[in-house]
Tab-separated table of C-alpha atoms and ligand atoms in Angstrom:
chain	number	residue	atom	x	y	z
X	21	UNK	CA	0.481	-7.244	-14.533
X	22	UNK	CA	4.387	-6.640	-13.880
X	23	UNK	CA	6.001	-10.476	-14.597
X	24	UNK	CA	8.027	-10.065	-11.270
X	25	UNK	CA	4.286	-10.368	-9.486
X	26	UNK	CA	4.030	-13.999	-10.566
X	27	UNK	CA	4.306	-16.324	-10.067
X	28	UNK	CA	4.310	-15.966	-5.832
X	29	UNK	CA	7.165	-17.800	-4.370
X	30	UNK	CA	6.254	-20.785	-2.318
X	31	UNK	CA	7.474	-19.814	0.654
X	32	UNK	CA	5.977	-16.238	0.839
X	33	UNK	CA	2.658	-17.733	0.823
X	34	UNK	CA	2.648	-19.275	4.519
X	35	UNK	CA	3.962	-15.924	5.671
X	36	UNK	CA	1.473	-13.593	4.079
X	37	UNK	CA	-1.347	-15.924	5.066
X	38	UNK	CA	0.013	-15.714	8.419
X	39	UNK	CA	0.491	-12.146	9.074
X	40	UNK	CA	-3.255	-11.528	8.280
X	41	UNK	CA	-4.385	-14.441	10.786
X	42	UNK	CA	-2.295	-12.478	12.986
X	43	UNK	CA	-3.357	-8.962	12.204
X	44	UNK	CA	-6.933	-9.441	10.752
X	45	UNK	CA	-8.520	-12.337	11.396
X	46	UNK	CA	-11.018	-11.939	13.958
X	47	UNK	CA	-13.269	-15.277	13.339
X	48	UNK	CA	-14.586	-16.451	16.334
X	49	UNK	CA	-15.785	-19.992	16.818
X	50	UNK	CA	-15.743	-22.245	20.392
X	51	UNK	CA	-13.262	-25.292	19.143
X	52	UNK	CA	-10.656	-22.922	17.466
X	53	UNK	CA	-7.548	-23.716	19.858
X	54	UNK	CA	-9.083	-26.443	20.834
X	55	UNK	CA	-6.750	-29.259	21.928
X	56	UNK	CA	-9.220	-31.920	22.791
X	57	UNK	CA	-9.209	-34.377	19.679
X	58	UNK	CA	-12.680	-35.573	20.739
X	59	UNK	CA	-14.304	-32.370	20.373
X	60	UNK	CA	-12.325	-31.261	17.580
X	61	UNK	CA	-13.344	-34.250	15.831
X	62	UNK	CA	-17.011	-33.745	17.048
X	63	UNK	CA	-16.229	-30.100	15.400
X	64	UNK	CA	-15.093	-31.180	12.374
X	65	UNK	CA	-18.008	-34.225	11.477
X	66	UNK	CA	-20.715	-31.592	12.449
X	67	UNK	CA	-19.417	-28.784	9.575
X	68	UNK	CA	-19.024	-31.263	7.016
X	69	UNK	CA	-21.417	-30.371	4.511
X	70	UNK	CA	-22.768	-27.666	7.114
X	71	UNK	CA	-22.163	-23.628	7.435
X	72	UNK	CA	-20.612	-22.754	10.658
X	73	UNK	CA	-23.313	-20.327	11.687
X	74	UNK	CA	-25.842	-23.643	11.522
X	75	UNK	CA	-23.301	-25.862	13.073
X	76	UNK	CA	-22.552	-23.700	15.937
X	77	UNK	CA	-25.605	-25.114	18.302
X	78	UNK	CA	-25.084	-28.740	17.159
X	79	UNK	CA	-21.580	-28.493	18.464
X	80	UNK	CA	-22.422	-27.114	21.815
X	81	UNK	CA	-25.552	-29.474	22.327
X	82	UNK	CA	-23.537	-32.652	22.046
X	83	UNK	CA	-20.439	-31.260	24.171
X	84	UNK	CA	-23.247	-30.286	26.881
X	85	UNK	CA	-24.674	-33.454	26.168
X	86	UNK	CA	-21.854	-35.776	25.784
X	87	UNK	CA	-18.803	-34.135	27.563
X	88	UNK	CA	-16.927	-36.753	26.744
X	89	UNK	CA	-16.340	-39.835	23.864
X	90	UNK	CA	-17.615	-43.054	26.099
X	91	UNK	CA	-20.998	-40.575	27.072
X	92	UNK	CA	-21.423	-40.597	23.486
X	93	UNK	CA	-20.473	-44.221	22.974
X	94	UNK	CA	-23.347	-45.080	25.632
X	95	UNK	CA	-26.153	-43.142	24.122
X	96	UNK	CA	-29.210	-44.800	22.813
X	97	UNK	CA	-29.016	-44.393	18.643
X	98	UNK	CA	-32.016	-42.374	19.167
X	99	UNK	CA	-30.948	-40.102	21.456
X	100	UNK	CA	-28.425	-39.115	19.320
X	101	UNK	CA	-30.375	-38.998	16.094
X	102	UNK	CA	-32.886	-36.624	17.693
X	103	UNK	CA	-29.793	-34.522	18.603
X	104	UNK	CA	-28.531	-34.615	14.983
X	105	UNK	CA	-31.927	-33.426	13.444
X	106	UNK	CA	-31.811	-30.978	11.369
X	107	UNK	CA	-28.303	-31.264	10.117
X	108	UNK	CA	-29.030	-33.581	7.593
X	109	UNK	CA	-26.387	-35.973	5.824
X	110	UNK	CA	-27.691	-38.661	8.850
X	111	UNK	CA	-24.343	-41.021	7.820
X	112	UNK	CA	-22.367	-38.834	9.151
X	113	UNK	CA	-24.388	-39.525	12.654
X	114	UNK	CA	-24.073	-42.508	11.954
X	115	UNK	CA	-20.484	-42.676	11.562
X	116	UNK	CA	-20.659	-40.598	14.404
X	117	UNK	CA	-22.065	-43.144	16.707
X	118	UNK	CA	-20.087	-45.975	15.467
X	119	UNK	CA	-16.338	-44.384	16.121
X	120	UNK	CA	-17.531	-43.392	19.364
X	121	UNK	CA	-18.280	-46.671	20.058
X	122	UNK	CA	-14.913	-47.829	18.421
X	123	UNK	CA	-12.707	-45.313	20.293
X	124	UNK	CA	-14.754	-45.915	23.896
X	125	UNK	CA	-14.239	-49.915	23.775
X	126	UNK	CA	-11.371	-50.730	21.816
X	127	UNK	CA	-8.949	-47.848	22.634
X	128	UNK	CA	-10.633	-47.210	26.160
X	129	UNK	CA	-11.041	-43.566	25.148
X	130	UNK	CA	-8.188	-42.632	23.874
X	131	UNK	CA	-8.405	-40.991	20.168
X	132	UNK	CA	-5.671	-42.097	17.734
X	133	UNK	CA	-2.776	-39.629	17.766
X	134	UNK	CA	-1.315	-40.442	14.014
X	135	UNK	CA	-2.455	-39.549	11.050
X	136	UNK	CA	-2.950	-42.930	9.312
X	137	UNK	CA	-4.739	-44.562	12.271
X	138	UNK	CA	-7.146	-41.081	12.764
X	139	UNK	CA	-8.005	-41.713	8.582
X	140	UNK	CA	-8.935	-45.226	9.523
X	141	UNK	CA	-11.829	-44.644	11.889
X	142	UNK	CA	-15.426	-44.448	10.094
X	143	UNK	CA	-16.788	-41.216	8.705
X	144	UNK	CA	-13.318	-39.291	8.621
X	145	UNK	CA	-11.323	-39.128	5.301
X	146	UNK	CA	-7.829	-37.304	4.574
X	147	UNK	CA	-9.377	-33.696	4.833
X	148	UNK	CA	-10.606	-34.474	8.398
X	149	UNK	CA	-7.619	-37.010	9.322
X	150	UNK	CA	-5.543	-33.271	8.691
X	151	UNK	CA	-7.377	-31.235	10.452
X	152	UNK	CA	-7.719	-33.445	13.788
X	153	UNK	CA	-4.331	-34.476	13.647
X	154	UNK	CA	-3.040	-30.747	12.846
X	155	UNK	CA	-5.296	-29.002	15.291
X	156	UNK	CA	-4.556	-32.038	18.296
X	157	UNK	CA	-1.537	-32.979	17.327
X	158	UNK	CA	0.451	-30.411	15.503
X	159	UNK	CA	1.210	-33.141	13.241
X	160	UNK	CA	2.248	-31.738	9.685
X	161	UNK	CA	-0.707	-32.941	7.368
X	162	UNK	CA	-2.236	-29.728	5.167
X	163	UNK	CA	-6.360	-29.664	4.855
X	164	UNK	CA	-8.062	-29.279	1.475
X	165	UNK	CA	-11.361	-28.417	1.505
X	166	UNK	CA	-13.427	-26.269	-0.699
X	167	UNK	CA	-11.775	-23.268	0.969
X	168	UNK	CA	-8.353	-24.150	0.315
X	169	UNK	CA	-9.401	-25.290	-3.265
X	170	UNK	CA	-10.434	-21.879	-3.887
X	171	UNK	CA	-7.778	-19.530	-2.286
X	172	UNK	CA	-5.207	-22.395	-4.407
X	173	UNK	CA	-6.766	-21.770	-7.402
X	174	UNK	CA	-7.003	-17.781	-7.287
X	175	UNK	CA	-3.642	-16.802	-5.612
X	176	UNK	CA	-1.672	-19.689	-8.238
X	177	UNK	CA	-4.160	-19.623	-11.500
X	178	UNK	CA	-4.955	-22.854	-11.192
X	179	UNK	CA	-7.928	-24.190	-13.628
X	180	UNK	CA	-7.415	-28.017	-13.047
X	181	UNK	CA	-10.971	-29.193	-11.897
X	182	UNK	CA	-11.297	-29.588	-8.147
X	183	UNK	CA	-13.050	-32.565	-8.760
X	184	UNK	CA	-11.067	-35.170	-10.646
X	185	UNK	CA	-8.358	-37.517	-9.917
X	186	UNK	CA	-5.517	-35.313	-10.979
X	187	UNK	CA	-7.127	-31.944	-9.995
X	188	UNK	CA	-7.301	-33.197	-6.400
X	189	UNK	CA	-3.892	-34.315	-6.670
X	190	UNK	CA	-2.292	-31.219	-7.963
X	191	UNK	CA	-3.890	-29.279	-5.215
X	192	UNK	CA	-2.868	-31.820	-2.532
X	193	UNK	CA	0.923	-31.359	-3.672
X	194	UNK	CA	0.548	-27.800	-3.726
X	195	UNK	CA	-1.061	-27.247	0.126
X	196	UNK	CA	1.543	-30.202	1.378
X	197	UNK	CA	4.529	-27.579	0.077
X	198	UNK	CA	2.834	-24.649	1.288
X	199	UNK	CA	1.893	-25.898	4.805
X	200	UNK	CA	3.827	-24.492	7.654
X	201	UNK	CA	5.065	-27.431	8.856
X	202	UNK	CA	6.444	-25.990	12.503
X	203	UNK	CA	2.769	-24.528	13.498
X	204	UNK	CA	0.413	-26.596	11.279
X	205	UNK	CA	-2.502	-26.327	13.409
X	206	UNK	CA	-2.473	-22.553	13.011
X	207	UNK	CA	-1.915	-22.360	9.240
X	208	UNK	CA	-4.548	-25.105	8.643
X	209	UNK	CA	-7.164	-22.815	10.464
X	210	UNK	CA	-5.798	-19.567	8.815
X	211	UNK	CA	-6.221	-20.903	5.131
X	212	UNK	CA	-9.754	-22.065	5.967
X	213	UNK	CA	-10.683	-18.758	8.164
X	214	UNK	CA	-9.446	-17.006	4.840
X	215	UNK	CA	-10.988	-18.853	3.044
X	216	UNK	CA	-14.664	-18.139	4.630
X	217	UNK	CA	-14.498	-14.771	5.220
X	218	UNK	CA	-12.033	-12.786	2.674
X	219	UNK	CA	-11.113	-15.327	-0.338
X	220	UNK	CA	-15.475	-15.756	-0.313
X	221	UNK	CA	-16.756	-17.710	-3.231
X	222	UNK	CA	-19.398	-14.423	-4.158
X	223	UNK	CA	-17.495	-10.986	-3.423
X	224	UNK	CA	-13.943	-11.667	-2.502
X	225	UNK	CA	-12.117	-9.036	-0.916
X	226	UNK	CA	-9.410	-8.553	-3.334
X	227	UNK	CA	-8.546	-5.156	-2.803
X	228	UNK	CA	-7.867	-5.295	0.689
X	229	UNK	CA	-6.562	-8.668	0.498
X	230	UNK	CA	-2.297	-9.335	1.646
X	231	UNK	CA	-2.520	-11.435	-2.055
X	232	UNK	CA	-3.621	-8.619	-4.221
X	233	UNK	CA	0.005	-7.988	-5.177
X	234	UNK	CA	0.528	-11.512	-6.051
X	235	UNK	CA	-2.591	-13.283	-6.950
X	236	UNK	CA	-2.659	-14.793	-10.421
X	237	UNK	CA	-6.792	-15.070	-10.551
X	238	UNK	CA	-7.066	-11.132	-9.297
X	239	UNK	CA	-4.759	-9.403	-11.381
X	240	UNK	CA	-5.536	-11.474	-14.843
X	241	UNK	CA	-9.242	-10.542	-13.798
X	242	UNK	CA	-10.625	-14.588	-13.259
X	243	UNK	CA	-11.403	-14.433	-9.795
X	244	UNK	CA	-15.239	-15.797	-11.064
X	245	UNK	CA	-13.673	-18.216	-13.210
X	246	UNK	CA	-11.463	-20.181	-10.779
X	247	UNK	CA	-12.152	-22.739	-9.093
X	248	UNK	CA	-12.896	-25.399	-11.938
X	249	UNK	CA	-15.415	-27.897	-11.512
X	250	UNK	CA	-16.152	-30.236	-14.008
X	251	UNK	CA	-18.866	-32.364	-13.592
X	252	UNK	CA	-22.657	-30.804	-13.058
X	253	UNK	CA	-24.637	-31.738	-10.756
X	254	UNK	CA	-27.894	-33.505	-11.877
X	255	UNK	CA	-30.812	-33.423	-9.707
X	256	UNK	CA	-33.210	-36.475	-9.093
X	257	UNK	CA	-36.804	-35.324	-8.456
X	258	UNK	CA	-38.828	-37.375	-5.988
X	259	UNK	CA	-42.165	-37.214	-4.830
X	260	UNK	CA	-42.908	-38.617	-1.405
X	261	UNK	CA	-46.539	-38.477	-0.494
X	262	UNK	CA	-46.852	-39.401	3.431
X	263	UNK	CA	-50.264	-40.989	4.614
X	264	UNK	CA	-50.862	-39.916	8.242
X	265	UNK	CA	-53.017	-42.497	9.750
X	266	UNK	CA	-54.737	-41.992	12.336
X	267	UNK	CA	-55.978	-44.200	15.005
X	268	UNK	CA	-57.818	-43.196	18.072
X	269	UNK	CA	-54.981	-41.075	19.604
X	270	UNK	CA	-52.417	-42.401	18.014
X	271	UNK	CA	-50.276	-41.647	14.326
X	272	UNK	CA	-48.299	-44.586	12.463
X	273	UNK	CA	-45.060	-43.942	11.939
X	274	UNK	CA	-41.808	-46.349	10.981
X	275	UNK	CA	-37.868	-46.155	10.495
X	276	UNK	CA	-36.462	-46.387	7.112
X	277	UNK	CA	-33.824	-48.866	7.110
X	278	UNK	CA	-32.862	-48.698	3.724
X	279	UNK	CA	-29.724	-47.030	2.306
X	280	UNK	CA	-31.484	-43.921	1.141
X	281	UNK	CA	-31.415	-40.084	2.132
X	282	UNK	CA	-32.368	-40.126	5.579
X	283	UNK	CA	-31.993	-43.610	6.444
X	284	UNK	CA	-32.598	-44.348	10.459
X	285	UNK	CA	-35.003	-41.543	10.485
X	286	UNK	CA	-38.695	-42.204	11.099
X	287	UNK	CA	-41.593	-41.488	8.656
X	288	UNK	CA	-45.397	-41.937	8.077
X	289	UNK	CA	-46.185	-44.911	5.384
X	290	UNK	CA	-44.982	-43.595	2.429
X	291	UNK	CA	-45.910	-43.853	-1.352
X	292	UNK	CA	-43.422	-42.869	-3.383
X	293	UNK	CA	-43.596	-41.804	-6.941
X	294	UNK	CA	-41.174	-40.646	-10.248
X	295	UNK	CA	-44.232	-38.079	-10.571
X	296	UNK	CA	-46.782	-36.090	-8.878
X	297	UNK	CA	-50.116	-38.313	-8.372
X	298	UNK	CA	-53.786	-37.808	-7.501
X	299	UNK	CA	-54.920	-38.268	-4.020
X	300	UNK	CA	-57.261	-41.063	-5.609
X	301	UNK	CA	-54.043	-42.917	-6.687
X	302	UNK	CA	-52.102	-42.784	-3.886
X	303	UNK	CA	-55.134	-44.171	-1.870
X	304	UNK	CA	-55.832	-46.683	-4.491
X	305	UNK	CA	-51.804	-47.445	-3.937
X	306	UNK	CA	-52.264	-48.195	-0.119
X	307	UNK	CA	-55.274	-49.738	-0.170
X	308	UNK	CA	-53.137	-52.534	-1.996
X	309	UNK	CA	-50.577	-52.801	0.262
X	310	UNK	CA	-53.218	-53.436	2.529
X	311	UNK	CA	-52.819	-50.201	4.548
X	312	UNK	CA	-56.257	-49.697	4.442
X	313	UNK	CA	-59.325	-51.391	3.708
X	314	UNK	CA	-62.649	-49.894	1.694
X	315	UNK	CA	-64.951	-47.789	3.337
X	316	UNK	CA	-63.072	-48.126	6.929
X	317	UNK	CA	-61.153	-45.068	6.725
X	318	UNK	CA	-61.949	-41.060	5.820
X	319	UNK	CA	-59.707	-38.643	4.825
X	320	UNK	CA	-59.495	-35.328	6.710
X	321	UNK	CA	-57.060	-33.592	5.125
X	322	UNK	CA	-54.558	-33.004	2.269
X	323	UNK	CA	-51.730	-30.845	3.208
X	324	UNK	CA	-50.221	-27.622	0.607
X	325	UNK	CA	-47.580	-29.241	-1.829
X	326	UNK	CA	-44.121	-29.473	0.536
X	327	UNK	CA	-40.743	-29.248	-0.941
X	328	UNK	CA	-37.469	-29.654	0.539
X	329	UNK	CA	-33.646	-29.235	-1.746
X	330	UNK	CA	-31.364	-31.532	-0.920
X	331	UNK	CA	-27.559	-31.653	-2.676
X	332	UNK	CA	-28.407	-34.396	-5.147
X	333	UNK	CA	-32.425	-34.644	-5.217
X	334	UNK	CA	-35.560	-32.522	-4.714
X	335	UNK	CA	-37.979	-33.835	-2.437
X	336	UNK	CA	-41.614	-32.714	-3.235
X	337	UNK	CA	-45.518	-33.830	-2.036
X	338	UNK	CA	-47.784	-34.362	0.366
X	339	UNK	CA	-49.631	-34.973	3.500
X	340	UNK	CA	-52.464	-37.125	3.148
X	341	UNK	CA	-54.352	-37.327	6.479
X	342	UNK	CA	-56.655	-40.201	7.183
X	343	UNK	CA	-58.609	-40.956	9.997
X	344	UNK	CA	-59.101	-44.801	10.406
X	345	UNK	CA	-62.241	-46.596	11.854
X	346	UNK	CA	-60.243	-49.830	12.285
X	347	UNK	CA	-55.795	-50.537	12.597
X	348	UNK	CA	-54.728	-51.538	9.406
X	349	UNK	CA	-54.592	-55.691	10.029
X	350	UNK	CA	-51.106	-55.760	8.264
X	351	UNK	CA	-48.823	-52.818	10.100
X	352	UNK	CA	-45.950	-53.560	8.755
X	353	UNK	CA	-43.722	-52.926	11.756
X	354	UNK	CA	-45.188	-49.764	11.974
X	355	UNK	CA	-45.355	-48.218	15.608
X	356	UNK	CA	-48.410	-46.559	16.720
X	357	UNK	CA	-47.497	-43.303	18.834
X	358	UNK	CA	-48.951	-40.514	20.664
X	359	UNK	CA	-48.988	-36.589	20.838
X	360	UNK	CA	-46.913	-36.907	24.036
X	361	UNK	CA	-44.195	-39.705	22.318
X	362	UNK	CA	-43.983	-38.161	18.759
X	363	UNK	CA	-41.377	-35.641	19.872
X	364	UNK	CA	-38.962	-38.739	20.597
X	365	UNK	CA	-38.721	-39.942	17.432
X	366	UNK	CA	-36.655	-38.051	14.904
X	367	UNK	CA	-37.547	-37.322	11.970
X	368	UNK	CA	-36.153	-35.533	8.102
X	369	UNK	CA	-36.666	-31.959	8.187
X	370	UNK	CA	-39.594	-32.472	5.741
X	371	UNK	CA	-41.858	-33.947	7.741
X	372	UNK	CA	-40.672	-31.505	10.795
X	373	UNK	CA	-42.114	-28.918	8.777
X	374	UNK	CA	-45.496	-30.535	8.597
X	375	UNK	CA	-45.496	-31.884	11.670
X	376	UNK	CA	-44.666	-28.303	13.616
X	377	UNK	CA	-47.137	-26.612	11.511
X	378	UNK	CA	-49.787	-29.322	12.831
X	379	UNK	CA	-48.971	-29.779	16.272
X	380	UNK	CA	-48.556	-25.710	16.780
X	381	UNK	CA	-51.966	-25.656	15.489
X	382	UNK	CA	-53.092	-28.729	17.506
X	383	UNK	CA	-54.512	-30.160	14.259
X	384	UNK	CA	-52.708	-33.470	13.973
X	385	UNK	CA	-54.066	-35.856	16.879
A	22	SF4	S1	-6.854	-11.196	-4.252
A	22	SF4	FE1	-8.990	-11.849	-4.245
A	22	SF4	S2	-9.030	-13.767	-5.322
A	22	SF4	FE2	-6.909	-13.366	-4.787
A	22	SF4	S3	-6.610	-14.407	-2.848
A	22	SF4	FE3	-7.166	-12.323	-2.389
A	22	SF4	S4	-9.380	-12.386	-2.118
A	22	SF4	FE4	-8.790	-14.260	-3.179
């Protein structure tokens, strides 16, 4: 490594990044360009926490759905959770939902058009404050996201952890002195673009890349080793064992209201457990909570052993399903529903899985 390679100068990085958005960078997606803060925003909320490729038909559902912020604002909850399905993260929807509401009644409309008062609204923090007011605005406020943490922390050799106080800082202060502040919109998108599909987390393409020359994490050979995190990630194991009751035509099913992965969502009566248990446990579990009652019930079927990864847990059991002679007396706001209502209701991706499997083989009624 000649010294005169390092460290890059500031101001050359905006350029460089530049001159490949303009030469090379052939990402397509539907908002880029976009103007419209309330699909940009719509945009933005959707690939939070979700790959572009899978956010691609969310995004053009809900602008086909709700061209516009009060459409959105009107919607029934459910109508807009069984939209959302799938994506997971159901705050966000949530959030969703609620700013719509804010922005239709309170501003008649009309999104925010500072900074500050963008950050405000629920479900939007600085990253997504930057990127609405940058892409809608022009306004000069830099993103940092994992993509920008990343190309940062190669091109500059930085190994302060992305995830603490002072890491986050750092980085902040760095992209705020890098940003092109005359065409902010542009150079917010180019960072992440590069980002995504050149700086890549697994098989960067360093020896094409307009950085080679100058980037500290490619020529000292720690392109693997940067970005720093520092805390690991710890993984709570669940098991959620779902009792299908059935009733006549009908299946019980209820919203979880508390705050909990996939709160809002609807389920079958749960059990749930720190462990995996017996089928004779489980029953022996809901037959005192009163969900059903000796010798008035049979069970038809228990399902394969169903997993599902989420960030922070794993998600594992099973279907237990139960043919009832009488309703369960105490129903525990339960509602009862049939073959032709069930597709209403939405529902965590873990019991989509069972549920398509049954229905496709017309098994579950
Ligand atoms: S040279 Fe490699 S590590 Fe450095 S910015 Fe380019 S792609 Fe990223």
């Amino acid at each position: 490594m000649k010294k005169s390679d390092l460290p890059l100068p500031k101001n050359k990085f905006a350029p460089l990044l530049l001159k490949w958005n303009k030469e090379n960078n052939t990402r397509q997606m539907p908002w880029k360009g976009e103007k419209d803060p309330y699909k940009i925003w719509l945009s933005e909320i959707i690939l939070q926490q979700t790959r572009v490729e899978q956010g691609l038909s969310y995004y053009n559902n809900f602008i086909k759905t709700f061209p516009d912020v009060h459409k959105l604002a009107k919607a029934p909850d459910e109508k807009v959770f069984k939209l959302w399905e799938g994506l997971g993260y159901y705050t966000r929807c949530r959030n969703l939902l609620a700013t719509a509401r804010f922005i239709s009644k309170e501003r008649k409309g009309k999104f925010p058009s500072n900074y500050e008062d963008i950050k405000s609204l629920k479900g939007i923090g600085p990253y997504t404050a930057a990127a609405i007011s940058s892409f809608a605005f022009n306004l000069p406020h830099a993103v940092v996201d994992g993509n920008v943490f990343r190309v940062l922390a190669r091109v500059f050799g930085i190994a302060a952890a992305t995830d603490t106080t002072e890491g986050k800082k750092l980085f902040t202060s760095l992209a705020d002195d890098l940003l092109d502040k005359k065409q902010p919109g542009l150079y917010n998108q180019a960072i992440m673009d590069f980002g995504a599909v050149i700086c890549k987390p697994a098989a960067p393409l360093c020896t094409t890349c307009v950085f080679k020359k100058n980037c500290v994490a490619f020529l000292t050979n720690k392109v693997y080793d940067l970005p720093v995190k520092e805390k690991k990630i710890t993984i709570r194991k669940r098991w959620f064992y779902y009792l299908v009751l059935v009733y006549k035509n009908e299946i019980a099913i209820h919203q979880r209201t508390t705050k909990d992965i996939w709160q809002d969502l609807y389920q079958f009566p749960l059990i749930e457990a720190n462990t995996d248990m017996t089928v004779k446990n489980i029953l022996q579990q809901a037959t005192k909570k009163n969900w059903l009652v000796k010798s008035d019930y049979e069970v038809v079927s228990v399902s394969p052993l169903f997993k599902q990864q989420l960030s922070h847990q794993l998600i594992a059991g099973q279907f237990i399903r139960i043919q009832l002679k009488k309703q369960a007396k105490d129903n525990n706001g339960w509602v009862w529903v049939t073959k032709n209502k069930i597709a209403k209701y939405a529902f965590p991706q873990y019991i989509n899985q069972y549920l398509k499997e049954k229905l496709g083989q017309q098994s579950l009624f």
